[in-house]
mmCIF file of C-alpha atoms in Angstrom:
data_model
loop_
_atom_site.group_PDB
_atom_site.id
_atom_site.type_symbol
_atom_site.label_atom_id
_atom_site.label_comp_id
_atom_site.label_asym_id
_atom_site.label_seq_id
_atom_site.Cartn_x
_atom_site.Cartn_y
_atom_site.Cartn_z
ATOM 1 C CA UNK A 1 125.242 124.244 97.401
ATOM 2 C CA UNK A 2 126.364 120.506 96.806
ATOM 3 C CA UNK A 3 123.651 118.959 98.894
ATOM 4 C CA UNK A 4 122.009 116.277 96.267
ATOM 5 C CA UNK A 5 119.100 116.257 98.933
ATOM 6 C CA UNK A 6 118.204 119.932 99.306
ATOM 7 C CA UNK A 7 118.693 120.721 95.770
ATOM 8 C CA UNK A 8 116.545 117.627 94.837
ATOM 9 C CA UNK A 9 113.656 119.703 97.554
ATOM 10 C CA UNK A 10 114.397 122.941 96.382
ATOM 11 C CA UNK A 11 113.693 121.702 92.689
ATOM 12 C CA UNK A 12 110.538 119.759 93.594
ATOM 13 C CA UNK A 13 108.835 122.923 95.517
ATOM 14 C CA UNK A 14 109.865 125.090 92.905
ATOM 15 C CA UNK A 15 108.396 123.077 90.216
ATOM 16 C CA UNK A 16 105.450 122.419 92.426
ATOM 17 C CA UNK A 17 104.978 126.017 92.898
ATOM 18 C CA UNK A 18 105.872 127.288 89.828
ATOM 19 C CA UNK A 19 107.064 130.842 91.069
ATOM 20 C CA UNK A 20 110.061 131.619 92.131
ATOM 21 C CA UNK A 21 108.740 133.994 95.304
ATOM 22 C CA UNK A 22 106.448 131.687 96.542
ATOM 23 C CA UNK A 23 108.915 128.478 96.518
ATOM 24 C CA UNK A 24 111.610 130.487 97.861
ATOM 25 C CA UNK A 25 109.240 131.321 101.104
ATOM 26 C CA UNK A 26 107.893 127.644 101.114
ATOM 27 C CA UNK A 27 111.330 126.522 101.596
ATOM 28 C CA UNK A 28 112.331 129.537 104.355
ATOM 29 C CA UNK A 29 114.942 131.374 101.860
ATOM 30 C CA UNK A 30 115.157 134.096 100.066
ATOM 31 C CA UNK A 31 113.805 134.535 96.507
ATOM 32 C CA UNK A 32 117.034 136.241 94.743
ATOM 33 C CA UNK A 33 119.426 133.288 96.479
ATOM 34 C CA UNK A 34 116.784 130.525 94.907
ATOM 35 C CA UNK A 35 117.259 132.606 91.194
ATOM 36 C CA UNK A 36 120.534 132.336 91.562
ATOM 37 C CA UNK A 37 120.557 129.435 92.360
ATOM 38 C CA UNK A 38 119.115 127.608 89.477
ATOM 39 C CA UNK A 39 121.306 130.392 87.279
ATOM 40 C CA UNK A 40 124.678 128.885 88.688
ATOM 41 C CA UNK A 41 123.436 125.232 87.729
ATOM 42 C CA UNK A 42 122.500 125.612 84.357
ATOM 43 C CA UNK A 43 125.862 128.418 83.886
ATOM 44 C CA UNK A 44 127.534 125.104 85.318
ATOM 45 C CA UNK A 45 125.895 122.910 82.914
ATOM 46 C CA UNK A 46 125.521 125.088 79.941
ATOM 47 C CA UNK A 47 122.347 124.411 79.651
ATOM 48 C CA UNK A 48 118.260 125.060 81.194
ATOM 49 C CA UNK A 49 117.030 122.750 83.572
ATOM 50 C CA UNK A 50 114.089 124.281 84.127
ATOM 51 C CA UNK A 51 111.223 125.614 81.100
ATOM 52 C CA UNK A 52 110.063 128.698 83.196
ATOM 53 C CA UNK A 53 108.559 130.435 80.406
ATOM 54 C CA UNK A 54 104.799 129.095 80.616
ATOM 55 C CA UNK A 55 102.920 127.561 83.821
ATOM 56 C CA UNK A 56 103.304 125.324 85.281
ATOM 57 C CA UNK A 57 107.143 124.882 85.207
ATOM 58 C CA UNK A 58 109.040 121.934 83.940
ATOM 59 C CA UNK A 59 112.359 119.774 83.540
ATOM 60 C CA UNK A 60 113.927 120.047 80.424
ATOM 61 C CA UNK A 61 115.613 117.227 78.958
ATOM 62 C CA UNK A 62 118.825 118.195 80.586
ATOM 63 C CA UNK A 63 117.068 118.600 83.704
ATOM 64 C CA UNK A 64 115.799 115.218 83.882
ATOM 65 C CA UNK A 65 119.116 114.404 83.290
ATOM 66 C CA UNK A 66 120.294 116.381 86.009
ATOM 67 C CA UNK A 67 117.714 115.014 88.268
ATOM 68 C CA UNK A 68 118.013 111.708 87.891
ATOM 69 C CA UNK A 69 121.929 112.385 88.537
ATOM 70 C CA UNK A 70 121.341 114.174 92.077
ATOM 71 C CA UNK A 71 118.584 111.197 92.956
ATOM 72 C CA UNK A 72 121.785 108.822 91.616
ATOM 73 C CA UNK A 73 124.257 111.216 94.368
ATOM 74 C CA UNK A 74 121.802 110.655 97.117
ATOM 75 C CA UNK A 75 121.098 106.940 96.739
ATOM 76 C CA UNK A 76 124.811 106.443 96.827
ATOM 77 C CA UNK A 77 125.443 109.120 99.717
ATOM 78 C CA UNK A 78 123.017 107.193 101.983
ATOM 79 C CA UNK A 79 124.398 103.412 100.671
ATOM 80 C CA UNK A 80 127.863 104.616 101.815
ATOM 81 C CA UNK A 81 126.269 105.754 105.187
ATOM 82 C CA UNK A 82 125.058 102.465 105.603
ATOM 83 C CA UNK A 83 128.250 100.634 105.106
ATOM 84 C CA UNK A 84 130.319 102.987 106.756
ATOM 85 C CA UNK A 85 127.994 102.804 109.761
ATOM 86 C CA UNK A 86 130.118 99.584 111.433
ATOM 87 C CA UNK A 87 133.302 101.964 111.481
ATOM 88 C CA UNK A 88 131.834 104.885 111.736
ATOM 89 C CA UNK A 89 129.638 104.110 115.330
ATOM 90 C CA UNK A 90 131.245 101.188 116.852
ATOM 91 C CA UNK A 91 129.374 100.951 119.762
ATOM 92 C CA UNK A 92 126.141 100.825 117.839
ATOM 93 C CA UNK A 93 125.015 97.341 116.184
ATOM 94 C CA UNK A 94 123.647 97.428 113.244
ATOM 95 C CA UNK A 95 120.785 94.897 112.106
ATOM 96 C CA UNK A 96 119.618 94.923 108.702
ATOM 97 C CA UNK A 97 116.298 93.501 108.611
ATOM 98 C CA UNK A 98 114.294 92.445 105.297
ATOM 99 C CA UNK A 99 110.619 92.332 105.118
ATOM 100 C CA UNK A 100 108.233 92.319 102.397
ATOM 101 C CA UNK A 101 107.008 96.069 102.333
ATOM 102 C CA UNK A 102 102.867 95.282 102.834
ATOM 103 C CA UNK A 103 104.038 92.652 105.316
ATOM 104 C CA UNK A 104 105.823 95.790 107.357
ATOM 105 C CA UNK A 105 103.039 97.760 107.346
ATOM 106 C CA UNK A 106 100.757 95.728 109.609
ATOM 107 C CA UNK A 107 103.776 93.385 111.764
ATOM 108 C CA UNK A 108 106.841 96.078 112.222
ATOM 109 C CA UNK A 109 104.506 98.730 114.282
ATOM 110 C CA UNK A 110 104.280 95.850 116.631
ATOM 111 C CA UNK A 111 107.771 94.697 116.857
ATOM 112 C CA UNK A 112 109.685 97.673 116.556
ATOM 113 C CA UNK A 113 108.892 100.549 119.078
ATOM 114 C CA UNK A 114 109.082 98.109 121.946
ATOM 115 C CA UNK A 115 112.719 96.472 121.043
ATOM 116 C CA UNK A 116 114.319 99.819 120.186
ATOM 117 C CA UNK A 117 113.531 102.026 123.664
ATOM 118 C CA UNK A 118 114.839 98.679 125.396
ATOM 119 C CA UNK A 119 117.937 98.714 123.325
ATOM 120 C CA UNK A 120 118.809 102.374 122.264
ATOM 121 C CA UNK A 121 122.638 100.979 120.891
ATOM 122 C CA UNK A 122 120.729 99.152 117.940
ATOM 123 C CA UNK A 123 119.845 100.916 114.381
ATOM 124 C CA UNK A 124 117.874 98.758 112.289
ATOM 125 C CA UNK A 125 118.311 99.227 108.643
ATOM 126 C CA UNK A 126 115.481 98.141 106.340
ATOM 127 C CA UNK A 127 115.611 96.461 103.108
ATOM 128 C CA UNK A 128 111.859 96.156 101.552
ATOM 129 C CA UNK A 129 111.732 93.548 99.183
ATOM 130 C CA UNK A 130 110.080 90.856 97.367
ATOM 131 C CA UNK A 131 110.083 87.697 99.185
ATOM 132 C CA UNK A 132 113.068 85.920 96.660
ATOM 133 C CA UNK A 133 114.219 88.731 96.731
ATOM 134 C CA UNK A 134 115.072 88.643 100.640
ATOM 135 C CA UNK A 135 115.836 85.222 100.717
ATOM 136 C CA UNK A 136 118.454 85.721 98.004
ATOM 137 C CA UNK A 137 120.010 88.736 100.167
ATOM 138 C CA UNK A 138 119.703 86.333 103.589
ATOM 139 C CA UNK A 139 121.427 83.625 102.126
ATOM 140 C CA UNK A 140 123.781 86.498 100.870
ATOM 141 C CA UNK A 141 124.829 87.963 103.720
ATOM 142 C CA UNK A 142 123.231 90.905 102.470
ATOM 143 C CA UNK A 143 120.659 90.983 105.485
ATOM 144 C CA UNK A 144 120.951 90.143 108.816
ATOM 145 C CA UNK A 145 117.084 88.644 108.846
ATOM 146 C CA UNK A 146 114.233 88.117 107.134
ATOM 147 C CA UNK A 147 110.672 88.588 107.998
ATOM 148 C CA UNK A 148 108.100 86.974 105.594
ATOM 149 C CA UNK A 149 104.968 84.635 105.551
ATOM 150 C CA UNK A 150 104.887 80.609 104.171
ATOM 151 C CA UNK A 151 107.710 79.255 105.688
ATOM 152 C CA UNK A 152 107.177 76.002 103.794
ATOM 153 C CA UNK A 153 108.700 77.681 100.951
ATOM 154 C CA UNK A 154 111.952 78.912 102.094
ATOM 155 C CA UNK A 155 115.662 77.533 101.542
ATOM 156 C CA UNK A 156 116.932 74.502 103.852
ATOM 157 C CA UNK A 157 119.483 76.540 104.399
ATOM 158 C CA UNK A 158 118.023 78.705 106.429
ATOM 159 C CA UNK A 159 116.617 78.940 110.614
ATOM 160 C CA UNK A 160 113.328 80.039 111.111
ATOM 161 C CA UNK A 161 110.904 80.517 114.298
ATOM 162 C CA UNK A 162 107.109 80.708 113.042
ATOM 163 C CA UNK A 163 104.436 82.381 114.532
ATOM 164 C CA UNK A 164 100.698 81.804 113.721
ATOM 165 C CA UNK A 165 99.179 83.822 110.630
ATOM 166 C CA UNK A 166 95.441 84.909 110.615
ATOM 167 C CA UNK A 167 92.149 84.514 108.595
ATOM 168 C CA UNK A 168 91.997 85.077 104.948
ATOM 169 C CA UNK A 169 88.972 86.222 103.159
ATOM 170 C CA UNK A 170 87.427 86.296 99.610
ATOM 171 C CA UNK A 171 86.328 90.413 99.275
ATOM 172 C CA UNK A 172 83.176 90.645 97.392
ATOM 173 C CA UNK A 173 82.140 94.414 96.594
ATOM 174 C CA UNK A 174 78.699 95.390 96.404
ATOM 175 C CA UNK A 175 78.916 95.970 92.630
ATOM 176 C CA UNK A 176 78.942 92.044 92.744
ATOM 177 C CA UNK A 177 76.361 89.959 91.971
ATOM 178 C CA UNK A 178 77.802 87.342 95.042
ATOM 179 C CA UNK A 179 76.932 90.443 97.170
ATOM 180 C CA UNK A 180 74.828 89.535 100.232
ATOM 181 C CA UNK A 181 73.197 93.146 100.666
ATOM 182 C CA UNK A 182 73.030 93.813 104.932
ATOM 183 C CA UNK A 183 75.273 91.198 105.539
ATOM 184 C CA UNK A 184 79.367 91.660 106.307
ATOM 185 C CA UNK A 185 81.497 88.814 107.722
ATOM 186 C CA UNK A 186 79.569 86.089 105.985
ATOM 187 C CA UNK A 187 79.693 82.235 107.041
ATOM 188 C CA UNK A 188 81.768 80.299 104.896
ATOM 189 C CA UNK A 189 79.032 78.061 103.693
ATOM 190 C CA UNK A 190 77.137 80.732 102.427
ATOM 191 C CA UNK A 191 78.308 81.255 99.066
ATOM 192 C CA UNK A 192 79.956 78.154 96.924
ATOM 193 C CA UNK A 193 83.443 78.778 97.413
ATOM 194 C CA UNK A 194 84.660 76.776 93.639
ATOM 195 C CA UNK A 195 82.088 79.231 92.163
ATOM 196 C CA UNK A 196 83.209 82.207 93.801
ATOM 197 C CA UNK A 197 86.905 81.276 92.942
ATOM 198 C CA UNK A 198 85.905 81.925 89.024
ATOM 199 C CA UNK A 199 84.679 85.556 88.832
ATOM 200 C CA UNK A 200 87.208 87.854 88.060
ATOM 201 C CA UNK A 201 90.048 88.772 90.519
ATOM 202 C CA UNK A 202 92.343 90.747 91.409
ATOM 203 C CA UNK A 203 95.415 89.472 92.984
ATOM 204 C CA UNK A 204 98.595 90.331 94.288
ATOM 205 C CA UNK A 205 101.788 89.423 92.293
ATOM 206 C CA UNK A 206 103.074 86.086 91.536
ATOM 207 C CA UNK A 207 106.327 86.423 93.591
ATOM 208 C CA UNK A 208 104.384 87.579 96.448
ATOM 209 C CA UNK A 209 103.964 84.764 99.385
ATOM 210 C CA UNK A 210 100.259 85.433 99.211
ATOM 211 C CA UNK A 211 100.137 84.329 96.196
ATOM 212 C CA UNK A 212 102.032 81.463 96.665
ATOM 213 C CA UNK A 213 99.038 80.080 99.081
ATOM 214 C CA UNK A 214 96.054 81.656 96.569
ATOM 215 C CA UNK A 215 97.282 79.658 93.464
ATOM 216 C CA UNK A 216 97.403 76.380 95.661
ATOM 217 C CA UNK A 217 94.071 77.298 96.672
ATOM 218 C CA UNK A 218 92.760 77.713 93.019
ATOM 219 C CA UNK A 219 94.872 74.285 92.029
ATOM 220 C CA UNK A 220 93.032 72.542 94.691
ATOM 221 C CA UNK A 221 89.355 72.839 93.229
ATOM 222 C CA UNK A 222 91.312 72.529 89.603
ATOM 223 C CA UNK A 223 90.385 76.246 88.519
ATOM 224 C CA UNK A 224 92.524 78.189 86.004
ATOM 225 C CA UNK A 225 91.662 82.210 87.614
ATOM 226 C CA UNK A 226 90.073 84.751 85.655
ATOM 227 C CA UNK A 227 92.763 87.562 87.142
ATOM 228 C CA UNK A 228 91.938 90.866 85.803
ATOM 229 C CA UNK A 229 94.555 92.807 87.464
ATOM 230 C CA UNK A 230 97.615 92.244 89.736
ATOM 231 C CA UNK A 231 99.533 94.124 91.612
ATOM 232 C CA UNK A 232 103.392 94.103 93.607
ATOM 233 C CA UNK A 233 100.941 94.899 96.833
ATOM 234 C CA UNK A 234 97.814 93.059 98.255
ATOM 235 C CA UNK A 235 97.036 96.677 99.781
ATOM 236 C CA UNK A 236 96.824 98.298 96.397
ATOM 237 C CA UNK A 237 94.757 94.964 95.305
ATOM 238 C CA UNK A 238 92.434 94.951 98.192
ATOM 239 C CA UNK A 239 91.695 98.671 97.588
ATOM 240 C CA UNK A 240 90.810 98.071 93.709
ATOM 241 C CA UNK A 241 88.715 95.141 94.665
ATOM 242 C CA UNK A 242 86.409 97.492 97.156
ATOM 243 C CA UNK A 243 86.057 99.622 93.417
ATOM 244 C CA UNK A 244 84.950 96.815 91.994
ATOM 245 C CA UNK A 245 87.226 95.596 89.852
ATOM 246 C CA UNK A 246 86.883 92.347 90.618
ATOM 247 C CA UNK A 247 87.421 90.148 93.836
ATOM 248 C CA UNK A 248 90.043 89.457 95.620
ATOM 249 C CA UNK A 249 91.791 87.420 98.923
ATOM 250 C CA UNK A 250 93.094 89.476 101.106
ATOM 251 C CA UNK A 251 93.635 89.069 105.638
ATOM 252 C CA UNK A 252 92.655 90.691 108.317
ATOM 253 C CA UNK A 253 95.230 92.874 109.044
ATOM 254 C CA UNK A 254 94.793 94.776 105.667
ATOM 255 C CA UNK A 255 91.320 94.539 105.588
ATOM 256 C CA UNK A 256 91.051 96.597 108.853
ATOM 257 C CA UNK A 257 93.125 99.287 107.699
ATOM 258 C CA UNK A 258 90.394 99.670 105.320
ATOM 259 C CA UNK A 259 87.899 102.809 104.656
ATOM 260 C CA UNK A 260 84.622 101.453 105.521
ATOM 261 C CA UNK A 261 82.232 100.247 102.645
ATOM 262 C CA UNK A 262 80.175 98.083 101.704
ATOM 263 C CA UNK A 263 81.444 94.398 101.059
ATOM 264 C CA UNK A 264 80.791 90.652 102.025
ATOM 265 C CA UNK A 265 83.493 88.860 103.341
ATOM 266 C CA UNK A 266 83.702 85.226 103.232
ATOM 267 C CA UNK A 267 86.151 83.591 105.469
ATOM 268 C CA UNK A 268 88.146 80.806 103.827
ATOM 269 C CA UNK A 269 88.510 77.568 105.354
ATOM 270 C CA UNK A 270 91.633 77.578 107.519
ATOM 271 C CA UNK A 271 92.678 74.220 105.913
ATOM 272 C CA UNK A 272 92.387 75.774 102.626
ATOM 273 C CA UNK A 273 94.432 78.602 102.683
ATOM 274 C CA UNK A 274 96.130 79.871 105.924
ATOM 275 C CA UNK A 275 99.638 82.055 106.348
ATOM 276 C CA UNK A 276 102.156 81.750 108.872
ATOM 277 C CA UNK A 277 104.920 84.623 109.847
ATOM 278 C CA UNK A 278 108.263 83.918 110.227
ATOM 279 C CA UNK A 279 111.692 85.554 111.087
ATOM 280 C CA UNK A 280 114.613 83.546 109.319
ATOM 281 C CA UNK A 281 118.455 83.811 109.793
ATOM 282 C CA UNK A 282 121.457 82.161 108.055
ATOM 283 C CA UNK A 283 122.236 78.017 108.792
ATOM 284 C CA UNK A 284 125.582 77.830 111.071
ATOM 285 C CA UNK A 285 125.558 81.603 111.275
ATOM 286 C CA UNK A 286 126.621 82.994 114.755
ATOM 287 C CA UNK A 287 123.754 85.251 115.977
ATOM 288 C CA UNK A 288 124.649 88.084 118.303
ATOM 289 C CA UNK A 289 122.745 89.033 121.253
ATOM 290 C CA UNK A 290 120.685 91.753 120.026
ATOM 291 C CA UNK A 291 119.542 89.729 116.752
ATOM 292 C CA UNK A 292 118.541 87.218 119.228
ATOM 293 C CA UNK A 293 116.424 89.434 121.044
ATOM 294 C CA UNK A 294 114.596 90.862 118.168
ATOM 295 C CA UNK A 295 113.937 87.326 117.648
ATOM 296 C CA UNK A 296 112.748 86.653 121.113
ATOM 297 C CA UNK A 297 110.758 89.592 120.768
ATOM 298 C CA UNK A 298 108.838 88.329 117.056
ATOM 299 C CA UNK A 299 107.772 85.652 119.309
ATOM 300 C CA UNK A 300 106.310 86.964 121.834
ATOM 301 C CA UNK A 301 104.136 88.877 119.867
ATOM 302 C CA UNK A 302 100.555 88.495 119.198
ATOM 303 C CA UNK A 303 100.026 88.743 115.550
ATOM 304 C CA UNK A 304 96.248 87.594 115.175
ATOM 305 C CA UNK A 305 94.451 90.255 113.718
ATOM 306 C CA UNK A 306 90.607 90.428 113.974
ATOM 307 C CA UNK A 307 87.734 92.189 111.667
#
């Protein structure tokens, strides 16, 4: 077998398992073809992949090794797909879309579905990145367009249509002491919001565009933050703020993905701290009809999310 992908499954249910009968009928073959299997590898390599002898099983050394070389195989397999795809499906167009991957969560659901059943000829290839990190690949050539949030802060040398954002919210967990027991959605005069800015937080990254908008916020009332945590995503933030780790600023959209609990949430002041969507392509670039669609479509959309 010289499929990077199945033998990368095969390994992970068998390690997983831990048996060679019962991963063999997990994955729907037989268990002396899975034995010998493995056998060939490591004759191939001269050496075990796999520690067998106690429970659960494990890489070796060489098998990490020999892991991280099929995961290497398969990354490259699929990269050549991509690039190949122009030449290899003419009559399809290909746009290659970059969005910030929390940001895709909550907006590409909406755009999607609805733009590829109209137009069946279009594959859209995702690249899920940090904000400068998309930028850098628009201005690049690297991506067709860009999806992302603060406009304000992107290159000149790019075109942009904006859409408008939604509410933002301080979360306050009920292991708080700001926490307004029976209370939810809580007016935005009823806690003082320099005050509330100085507990502990946690935040999303400082290359996220969040962010971006949160430390103006905290520059505005002249407040160094007490951040406790961060994280690359404002989901995995929000979540460890509703443990009560600390607080946090998150939108609507994420919050109502979230289990219910109970939390305060006090809206912040639209003039204080309010995002904006966008879908940027290159300056003086010539935009085909499809891109222009998908573009067309972004704005037609209604993106304001509600608690």
């Amino acid at each position: 077998m010289n499929d990077p992908e199945a033998l990368l499954h095969y390994l992970d249910v068998l390690l997983k398992e831990s048996n060679f009968t019962k991963a063999a009928r997990e994955l729907y073959i037989s268990q002396p073809y899975l034995t010998q299997l493995i056998k060939r590898i490591e004759k191939k390599l001269g050496t075990r992949i796999i520690n067998r002898d106690h429970v659960p099983f494990s890489l070796t050394e060489a098998g990490m090794i020999y892991y991280k070389y099929l995961e290497n195989i398969s990354y490259n397999d699929q990269q050549l797909e991509r690039e190949l795809a122009p030449f290899t499906q003419p009559n399809k167009e290909i746009i290659k879309l970059g969005i910030l991957e929390s940001l895709g969560i909550f907006l590409l659901p909406k755009l999607l579905p609805a733009f590829l059943q109209k137009n069946p000829n279009v594959e859209i290839q995702l690249f899920e990145n940090s904000p400068r990190q998309n930028e850098t690949n628009l201005l690049n050539g690297d991506i067709d367009c860009y999806i992302g949030q603060t406009p304000e802060t992107i290159s000149h040398n790019l075109d942009y249509s904006v859409k408008d954002g939604e509410q933002y919210y301080i979360v306050i967990p009920q292991t708080s002491s700001y926490f307004q027991p029976g209370r939810f959605i809580l007016t935005s005069d009823a806690l003082d919001l320099k005050e509330i800015l100085q507990a502990p937080m946690v935040l999303s990254a400082s290359e996220s565009a969040i962010r971006h908008q949160v430390n103006g916020l905290f520059q505005k009332f002249h407040i160094k933050p007490n951040i406790v945590l961060e994280s690359k995503s404002i989901i995995t933030a929000t979540e460890l703020a509703l443990k009560g780790i600390g607080l946090t600023i998150s939108s609507a959209s994420i919050l109502t993905r979230m289990k219910q609990t109970p939390i305060n949430l006090l809206p912040i002041n639209e003039n204080l701290i309010y995002i904006n969507f966008f879908i940027a392509t290159r300056k003086n670039k010539k935009i085909s009809p499809m891109l222009k669609e998908l573009i067309d479509s972004f704005n037609k959309l209604n993106l304001k999310s509600s608690i």
